[in-house]
């Protein structure tokens, strides 16, 4: 597995790449790609790290593992590329975004603009075998992403953590108490969205928290023209 961490992340996670568990993980993913279709494509596995440098992380949004159908996963939790049908969890996220702060529901489901404005969009597991959810669970990704969360928790400036659902909320142990802001709710999947995600006001609460810790609020509204938003950044 080719690891393409940018310099800001390599400074804080470089030692993880040398650990026996990560070498075993890399060998496992390579073997999986030889036998099966694996998502996301290798070039996209570390997109969360590429789009949001370590020193620019303002918000952490945690997902579970990548979407496992063709063309969906591209290295950012909950996000799909333009032109790909929006999965149910993402539909609920965009409904809440509209209901909470009035952002128009975009034509596409690509959340790259969030990542480029300081939302670190991390799945707990970074790869998956096609059509088999959680198939790469327990192979070593959790150790790496736990190390990532701890590295963010060690930043000198406060960060807002958005934890949706029980698996994400278990990561509180790696965040610590006091300095950072943790906002929790139910997961946006159809099974739980109406039991605490829809109406949770996650986006306005995050902006309120950012203002309280002296950081500018995020522009959560997603442009339909991604090419223009990339140029504007």
PDB file of N, CA, C and O in Angstrom, residues 91-148:
ATOM      1  N   UNK A  91     -27.957  11.784   2.617  1.00  0.00           N
ATOM      2  CA  UNK A  91     -29.215  12.504   2.394  1.00  0.00           C
ATOM      3  C   UNK A  91     -29.706  13.121   3.701  1.00  0.00           C
ATOM      4  O   UNK A  91     -30.136  14.284   3.744  1.00  0.00           O
ATOM      5  N   UNK A  92     -29.613  12.366   4.787  1.00  0.00           N
ATOM      6  CA  UNK A  92     -30.043  12.891   6.089  1.00  0.00           C
ATOM      7  C   UNK A  92     -29.133  14.010   6.579  1.00  0.00           C
ATOM      8  O   UNK A  92     -29.598  14.972   7.200  1.00  0.00           O
ATOM      9  N   UNK A  93     -27.836  13.901   6.318  1.00  0.00           N
ATOM     10  CA  UNK A  93     -26.907  14.973   6.696  1.00  0.00           C
ATOM     11  C   UNK A  93     -27.285  16.267   5.983  1.00  0.00           C
ATOM     12  O   UNK A  93     -27.326  17.347   6.591  1.00  0.00           O
ATOM     13  N   UNK A  94     -27.577  16.170   4.701  1.00  0.00           N
ATOM     14  CA  UNK A  94     -27.918  17.366   3.932  1.00  0.00           C
ATOM     15  C   UNK A  94     -29.283  17.926   4.336  1.00  0.00           C
ATOM     16  O   UNK A  94     -29.490  19.143   4.311  1.00  0.00           O
ATOM     17  N   UNK A  95     -30.209  17.050   4.727  1.00  0.00           N
ATOM     18  CA  UNK A  95     -31.490  17.522   5.261  1.00  0.00           C
ATOM     19  C   UNK A  95     -31.273  18.325   6.538  1.00  0.00           C
ATOM     20  O   UNK A  95     -31.864  19.391   6.731  1.00  0.00           O
ATOM     21  N   UNK A  96     -30.436  17.803   7.424  1.00  0.00           N
ATOM     22  CA  UNK A  96     -30.169  18.505   8.680  1.00  0.00           C
ATOM     23  C   UNK A  96     -29.434  19.814   8.424  1.00  0.00           C
ATOM     24  O   UNK A  96     -29.704  20.828   9.082  1.00  0.00           O
ATOM     25  N   UNK A  97     -28.510  19.812   7.483  1.00  0.00           N
ATOM     26  CA  UNK A  97     -27.788  21.030   7.115  1.00  0.00           C
ATOM     27  C   UNK A  97     -28.772  22.114   6.664  1.00  0.00           C
ATOM     28  O   UNK A  97     -28.663  23.272   7.064  1.00  0.00           O
ATOM     29  N   UNK A  98     -29.731  21.712   5.846  1.00  0.00           N
ATOM     30  CA  UNK A  98     -30.737  22.674   5.368  1.00  0.00           C
ATOM     31  C   UNK A  98     -31.652  23.129   6.501  1.00  0.00           C
ATOM     32  O   UNK A  98     -31.910  24.329   6.666  1.00  0.00           O
ATOM     33  N   UNK A  99     -32.122  22.177   7.306  1.00  0.00           N
ATOM     34  CA  UNK A  99     -33.037  22.528   8.384  1.00  0.00           C
ATOM     35  C   UNK A  99     -32.383  23.333   9.486  1.00  0.00           C
ATOM     36  O   UNK A  99     -33.037  24.185  10.110  1.00  0.00           O
ATOM     37  N   UNK A 100     -31.108  23.107   9.708  1.00  0.00           N
ATOM     38  CA  UNK A 100     -30.399  23.773  10.796  1.00  0.00           C
ATOM     39  C   UNK A 100     -29.996  25.187  10.423  1.00  0.00           C
ATOM     40  O   UNK A 100     -30.322  26.154  11.134  1.00  0.00           O
ATOM     41  N   UNK A 101     -29.274  25.338   9.330  1.00  0.00           N
ATOM     42  CA  UNK A 101     -28.735  26.670   9.006  1.00  0.00           C
ATOM     43  C   UNK A 101     -29.160  27.172   7.634  1.00  0.00           C
ATOM     44  O   UNK A 101     -28.670  28.208   7.182  1.00  0.00           O
ATOM     45  N   UNK A 102     -30.068  26.451   6.979  1.00  0.00           N
ATOM     46  CA  UNK A 102     -30.656  26.972   5.756  1.00  0.00           C
ATOM     47  C   UNK A 102     -29.860  26.790   4.488  1.00  0.00           C
ATOM     48  O   UNK A 102     -30.234  27.345   3.446  1.00  0.00           O
ATOM     49  N   UNK A 103     -28.769  26.027   4.517  1.00  0.00           N
ATOM     50  CA  UNK A 103     -27.997  25.813   3.295  1.00  0.00           C
ATOM     51  C   UNK A 103     -28.841  25.070   2.256  1.00  0.00           C
ATOM     52  O   UNK A 103     -29.495  24.077   2.594  1.00  0.00           O
ATOM     53  N   UNK A 104     -28.810  25.513   1.005  1.00  0.00           N
ATOM     54  CA  UNK A 104     -29.514  24.764  -0.041  1.00  0.00           C
ATOM     55  C   UNK A 104     -28.951  23.349  -0.153  1.00  0.00           C
ATOM     56  O   UNK A 104     -27.740  23.140   0.022  1.00  0.00           O
ATOM     57  N   UNK A 105     -29.804  22.389  -0.427  1.00  0.00           N
ATOM     58  CA  UNK A 105     -29.332  21.023  -0.631  1.00  0.00           C
ATOM     59  C   UNK A 105     -28.642  20.965  -1.991  1.00  0.00           C
ATOM     60  O   UNK A 105     -29.257  21.281  -3.016  1.00  0.00           O
ATOM     61  N   UNK A 106     -27.367  20.588  -2.028  1.00  0.00           N
ATOM     62  CA  UNK A 106     -26.626  20.634  -3.294  1.00  0.00           C
ATOM     63  C   UNK A 106     -27.076  19.540  -4.257  1.00  0.00           C
ATOM     64  O   UNK A 106     -27.671  18.539  -3.862  1.00  0.00           O
ATOM     65  N   UNK A 107     -26.729  19.740  -5.519  1.00  0.00           N
ATOM     66  CA  UNK A 107     -27.067  18.752  -6.543  1.00  0.00           C
ATOM     67  C   UNK A 107     -26.256  17.476  -6.382  1.00  0.00           C
ATOM     68  O   UNK A 107     -26.672  16.409  -6.840  1.00  0.00           O
ATOM     69  N   UNK A 108     -25.092  17.569  -5.776  1.00  0.00           N
ATOM     70  CA  UNK A 108     -24.189  16.425  -5.616  1.00  0.00           C
ATOM     71  C   UNK A 108     -23.979  16.144  -4.130  1.00  0.00           C
ATOM     72  O   UNK A 108     -24.472  16.870  -3.269  1.00  0.00           O
ATOM     73  N   UNK A 109     -23.223  15.075  -3.854  1.00  0.00           N
ATOM     74  CA  UNK A 109     -22.968  14.703  -2.466  1.00  0.00           C
ATOM     75  C   UNK A 109     -21.505  14.777  -2.074  1.00  0.00           C
ATOM     76  O   UNK A 109     -21.077  14.094  -1.128  1.00  0.00           O
ATOM     77  N   UNK A 110     -20.729  15.593  -2.771  1.00  0.00           N
ATOM     78  CA  UNK A 110     -19.299  15.709  -2.473  1.00  0.00           C
ATOM     79  C   UNK A 110     -19.073  16.763  -1.391  1.00  0.00           C
ATOM     80  O   UNK A 110     -19.429  17.931  -1.569  1.00  0.00           O
ATOM     81  N   UNK A 111     -18.478  16.353  -0.289  1.00  0.00           N
ATOM     82  CA  UNK A 111     -18.259  17.230   0.859  1.00  0.00           C
ATOM     83  C   UNK A 111     -16.826  17.774   0.903  1.00  0.00           C
ATOM     84  O   UNK A 111     -16.352  18.217   1.941  1.00  0.00           O
ATOM     85  N   UNK A 112     -16.160  17.755  -0.235  1.00  0.00           N
ATOM     86  CA  UNK A 112     -14.768  18.197  -0.292  1.00  0.00           C
ATOM     87  C   UNK A 112     -14.596  19.630   0.197  1.00  0.00           C
ATOM     88  O   UNK A 112     -13.575  19.965   0.818  1.00  0.00           O
ATOM     89  N   UNK A 113     -15.583  20.488  -0.051  1.00  0.00           N
ATOM     90  CA  UNK A 113     -15.443  21.879   0.385  1.00  0.00           C
ATOM     91  C   UNK A 113     -15.324  21.970   1.901  1.00  0.00           C
ATOM     92  O   UNK A 113     -14.619  22.839   2.420  1.00  0.00           O
ATOM     93  N   UNK A 114     -15.985  21.080   2.633  1.00  0.00           N
ATOM     94  CA  UNK A 114     -15.822  21.056   4.092  1.00  0.00           C
ATOM     95  C   UNK A 114     -14.378  20.743   4.456  1.00  0.00           C
ATOM     96  O   UNK A 114     -13.776  21.402   5.308  1.00  0.00           O
ATOM     97  N   UNK A 115     -13.847  19.704   3.823  1.00  0.00           N
ATOM     98  CA  UNK A 115     -12.473  19.278   4.127  1.00  0.00           C
ATOM     99  C   UNK A 115     -11.477  20.392   3.853  1.00  0.00           C
ATOM    100  O   UNK A 115     -10.511  20.592   4.594  1.00  0.00           O
ATOM    101  N   UNK A 116     -11.698  21.132   2.789  1.00  0.00           N
ATOM    102  CA  UNK A 116     -10.766  22.196   2.406  1.00  0.00           C
ATOM    103  C   UNK A 116     -10.917  23.443   3.275  1.00  0.00           C
ATOM    104  O   UNK A 116     -10.111  24.360   3.169  1.00  0.00           O
ATOM    105  N   UNK A 117     -11.937  23.461   4.123  1.00  0.00           N
ATOM    106  CA  UNK A 117     -12.116  24.589   5.041  1.00  0.00           C
ATOM    107  C   UNK A 117     -11.896  24.200   6.499  1.00  0.00           C
ATOM    108  O   UNK A 117     -12.334  24.913   7.398  1.00  0.00           O
ATOM    109  N   UNK A 118     -11.248  23.053   6.725  1.00  0.00           N
ATOM    110  CA  UNK A 118     -10.834  22.726   8.085  1.00  0.00           C
ATOM    111  C   UNK A 118     -11.606  21.636   8.781  1.00  0.00           C
ATOM    112  O   UNK A 118     -11.393  21.407   9.972  1.00  0.00           O
ATOM    113  N   UNK A 119     -12.491  20.929   8.059  1.00  0.00           N
ATOM    114  CA  UNK A 119     -13.198  19.792   8.656  1.00  0.00           C
ATOM    115  C   UNK A 119     -12.447  18.516   8.283  1.00  0.00           C
ATOM    116  O   UNK A 119     -12.415  18.125   7.107  1.00  0.00           O
ATOM    117  N   UNK A 120     -11.834  17.888   9.259  1.00  0.00           N
ATOM    118  CA  UNK A 120     -11.075  16.653   9.015  1.00  0.00           C
ATOM    119  C   UNK A 120     -12.064  15.494   9.020  1.00  0.00           C
ATOM    120  O   UNK A 120     -12.645  15.160  10.054  1.00  0.00           O
ATOM    121  N   UNK A 121     -12.249  14.877   7.864  1.00  0.00           N
ATOM    122  CA  UNK A 121     -13.350  13.942   7.636  1.00  0.00           C
ATOM    123  C   UNK A 121     -12.825  12.514   7.611  1.00  0.00           C
ATOM    124  O   UNK A 121     -12.569  11.917   6.563  1.00  0.00           O
ATOM    125  N   UNK A 122     -12.687  11.952   8.801  1.00  0.00           N
ATOM    126  CA  UNK A 122     -11.961  10.697   8.998  1.00  0.00           C
ATOM    127  C   UNK A 122     -12.905   9.525   9.220  1.00  0.00           C
ATOM    128  O   UNK A 122     -13.783   9.569  10.086  1.00  0.00           O
ATOM    129  N   UNK A 123     -12.733   8.463   8.443  1.00  0.00           N
ATOM    130  CA  UNK A 123     -13.336   7.188   8.790  1.00  0.00           C
ATOM    131  C   UNK A 123     -12.422   6.447   9.758  1.00  0.00           C
ATOM    132  O   UNK A 123     -11.191   6.566   9.686  1.00  0.00           O
ATOM    133  N   UNK A 124     -13.015   5.675  10.661  1.00  0.00           N
ATOM    134  CA  UNK A 124     -12.226   4.902  11.624  1.00  0.00           C
ATOM    135  C   UNK A 124     -11.447   3.797  10.904  1.00  0.00           C
ATOM    136  O   UNK A 124     -10.320   3.470  11.281  1.00  0.00           O
ATOM    137  N   UNK A 125     -12.023   3.230   9.851  1.00  0.00           N
ATOM    138  CA  UNK A 125     -11.370   2.251   8.980  1.00  0.00           C
ATOM    139  C   UNK A 125     -11.308   2.873   7.590  1.00  0.00           C
ATOM    140  O   UNK A 125     -12.300   3.425   7.117  1.00  0.00           O
ATOM    141  N   UNK A 126     -10.155   2.801   6.929  1.00  0.00           N
ATOM    142  CA  UNK A 126      -9.958   3.590   5.710  1.00  0.00           C
ATOM    143  C   UNK A 126     -10.144   2.815   4.412  1.00  0.00           C
ATOM    144  O   UNK A 126     -10.108   3.421   3.337  1.00  0.00           O
ATOM    145  N   UNK A 127     -10.323   1.504   4.468  1.00  0.00           N
ATOM    146  CA  UNK A 127     -10.573   0.727   3.256  1.00  0.00           C
ATOM    147  C   UNK A 127     -11.656  -0.307   3.525  1.00  0.00           C
ATOM    148  O   UNK A 127     -11.960  -0.624   4.683  1.00  0.00           O
ATOM    149  N   UNK A 128     -12.221  -0.852   2.437  1.00  0.00           N
ATOM    150  CA  UNK A 128     -13.273  -1.855   2.571  1.00  0.00           C
ATOM    151  C   UNK A 128     -13.308  -2.708   1.294  1.00  0.00           C
ATOM    152  O   UNK A 128     -13.047  -2.207   0.194  1.00  0.00           O
ATOM    153  N   UNK A 129     -13.615  -3.984   1.448  1.00  0.00           N
ATOM    154  CA  UNK A 129     -13.820  -4.846   0.290  1.00  0.00           C
ATOM    155  C   UNK A 129     -15.177  -4.519  -0.336  1.00  0.00           C
ATOM    156  O   UNK A 129     -16.140  -4.251   0.373  1.00  0.00           O
ATOM    157  N   UNK A 130     -15.249  -4.538  -1.653  1.00  0.00           N
ATOM    158  CA  UNK A 130     -16.473  -4.182  -2.356  1.00  0.00           C
ATOM    159  C   UNK A 130     -17.667  -4.977  -1.845  1.00  0.00           C
ATOM    160  O   UNK A 130     -17.591  -6.207  -1.698  1.00  0.00           O
ATOM    161  N   UNK A 131     -18.734  -4.250  -1.532  1.00  0.00           N
ATOM    162  CA  UNK A 131     -20.035  -4.823  -1.163  1.00  0.00           C
ATOM    163  C   UNK A 131     -20.005  -5.598   0.152  1.00  0.00           C
ATOM    164  O   UNK A 131     -20.936  -6.355   0.434  1.00  0.00           O
ATOM    165  N   UNK A 132     -18.991  -5.388   0.973  1.00  0.00           N
ATOM    166  CA  UNK A 132     -18.894  -6.089   2.259  1.00  0.00           C
ATOM    167  C   UNK A 132     -18.526  -5.084   3.355  1.00  0.00           C
ATOM    168  O   UNK A 132     -17.348  -4.873   3.647  1.00  0.00           O
ATOM    169  N   UNK A 133     -19.540  -4.472   3.945  1.00  0.00           N
ATOM    170  CA  UNK A 133     -19.305  -3.483   4.998  1.00  0.00           C
ATOM    171  C   UNK A 133     -18.495  -4.090   6.137  1.00  0.00           C
ATOM    172  O   UNK A 133     -18.657  -5.267   6.482  1.00  0.00           O
ATOM    173  N   UNK A 134     -17.601  -3.283   6.691  1.00  0.00           N
ATOM    174  CA  UNK A 134     -16.770  -3.658   7.842  1.00  0.00           C
ATOM    175  C   UNK A 134     -15.796  -4.807   7.542  1.00  0.00           C
ATOM    176  O   UNK A 134     -15.234  -5.393   8.465  1.00  0.00           O
ATOM    177  N   UNK A 135     -15.577  -5.121   6.279  1.00  0.00           N
ATOM    178  CA  UNK A 135     -14.711  -6.255   5.947  1.00  0.00           C
ATOM    179  C   UNK A 135     -13.252  -6.003   6.279  1.00  0.00           C
ATOM    180  O   UNK A 135     -12.468  -6.959   6.376  1.00  0.00           O
ATOM    181  N   UNK A 136     -12.829  -4.744   6.457  1.00  0.00           N
ATOM    182  CA  UNK A 136     -11.453  -4.449   6.855  1.00  0.00           C
ATOM    183  C   UNK A 136     -11.369  -3.977   8.304  1.00  0.00           C
ATOM    184  O   UNK A 136     -10.346  -3.427   8.727  1.00  0.00           O
ATOM    185  N   UNK A 137     -12.419  -4.229   9.039  1.00  0.00           N
ATOM    186  CA  UNK A 137     -12.428  -3.907  10.468  1.00  0.00           C
ATOM    187  C   UNK A 137     -11.480  -4.849  11.206  1.00  0.00           C
ATOM    188  O   UNK A 137     -11.370  -6.033  10.893  1.00  0.00           O
ATOM    189  N   UNK A 138     -10.767  -4.297  12.191  1.00  0.00           N
ATOM    190  CA  UNK A 138      -9.904  -5.126  13.027  1.00  0.00           C
ATOM    191  C   UNK A 138      -8.599  -5.556  12.388  1.00  0.00           C
ATOM    192  O   UNK A 138      -7.927  -6.455  12.901  1.00  0.00           O
ATOM    193  N   UNK A 139      -8.205  -4.920  11.299  1.00  0.00           N
ATOM    194  CA  UNK A 139      -6.974  -5.294  10.593  1.00  0.00           C
ATOM    195  C   UNK A 139      -5.820  -4.324  10.867  1.00  0.00           C
ATOM    196  O   UNK A 139      -4.727  -4.520  10.342  1.00  0.00           O
ATOM    197  N   UNK A 140      -6.078  -3.280  11.658  1.00  0.00           N
ATOM    198  CA  UNK A 140      -5.017  -2.339  11.997  1.00  0.00           C
ATOM    199  C   UNK A 140      -5.359  -0.880  11.754  1.00  0.00           C
ATOM    200  O   UNK A 140      -4.704   0.008  12.309  1.00  0.00           O
ATOM    201  N   UNK A 141      -6.378  -0.629  10.930  1.00  0.00           N
ATOM    202  CA  UNK A 141      -6.728   0.772  10.681  1.00  0.00           C
ATOM    203  C   UNK A 141      -7.118   1.503  11.954  1.00  0.00           C
ATOM    204  O   UNK A 141      -6.807   2.690  12.125  1.00  0.00           O
ATOM    205  N   UNK A 142      -7.799   0.809  12.850  1.00  0.00           N
ATOM    206  CA  UNK A 142      -8.251   1.470  14.074  1.00  0.00           C
ATOM    207  C   UNK A 142      -7.072   1.998  14.893  1.00  0.00           C
ATOM    208  O   UNK A 142      -7.168   3.069  15.497  1.00  0.00           O
ATOM    209  N   UNK A 143      -5.972   1.254  14.912  1.00  0.00           N
ATOM    210  CA  UNK A 143      -4.792   1.735  15.647  1.00  0.00           C
ATOM    211  C   UNK A 143      -4.255   3.014  15.019  1.00  0.00           C
ATOM    212  O   UNK A 143      -3.861   3.951  15.722  1.00  0.00           O
ATOM    213  N   UNK A 144      -4.256   3.043  13.700  1.00  0.00           N
ATOM    214  CA  UNK A 144      -3.733   4.218  13.009  1.00  0.00           C
ATOM    215  C   UNK A 144      -4.650   5.426  13.200  1.00  0.00           C
ATOM    216  O   UNK A 144      -4.181   6.540  13.473  1.00  0.00           O
ATOM    217  N   UNK A 145      -5.945   5.225  13.063  1.00  0.00           N
ATOM    218  CA  UNK A 145      -6.858   6.367  13.204  1.00  0.00           C
ATOM    219  C   UNK A 145      -6.989   6.796  14.662  1.00  0.00           C
ATOM    220  O   UNK A 145      -7.204   7.978  14.935  1.00  0.00           O
ATOM    221  N   UNK A 146      -6.852   5.872  15.616  1.00  0.00           N
ATOM    222  CA  UNK A 146      -6.793   6.281  17.028  1.00  0.00           C
ATOM    223  C   UNK A 146      -5.574   7.164  17.272  1.00  0.00           C
ATOM    224  O   UNK A 146      -5.656   8.171  17.998  1.00  0.00           O
ATOM    225  N   UNK A 147      -4.445   6.797  16.666  1.00  0.00           N
ATOM    226  CA  UNK A 147      -3.240   7.623  16.794  1.00  0.00           C
ATOM    227  C   UNK A 147      -3.467   9.000  16.173  1.00  0.00           C
ATOM    228  O   UNK A 147      -2.985  10.019  16.681  1.00  0.00           O
ATOM    229  N   UNK A 148      -4.224   9.035  15.078  1.00  0.00           N
ATOM    230  CA  UNK A 148      -4.565  10.306  14.438  1.00  0.00           C
ATOM    231  C   UNK A 148      -5.387  11.184  15.373  1.00  0.00           C
ATOM    232  O   UNK A 148      -5.112  12.382  15.534  1.00  0.00           O
TER     233      UNK A 148
END
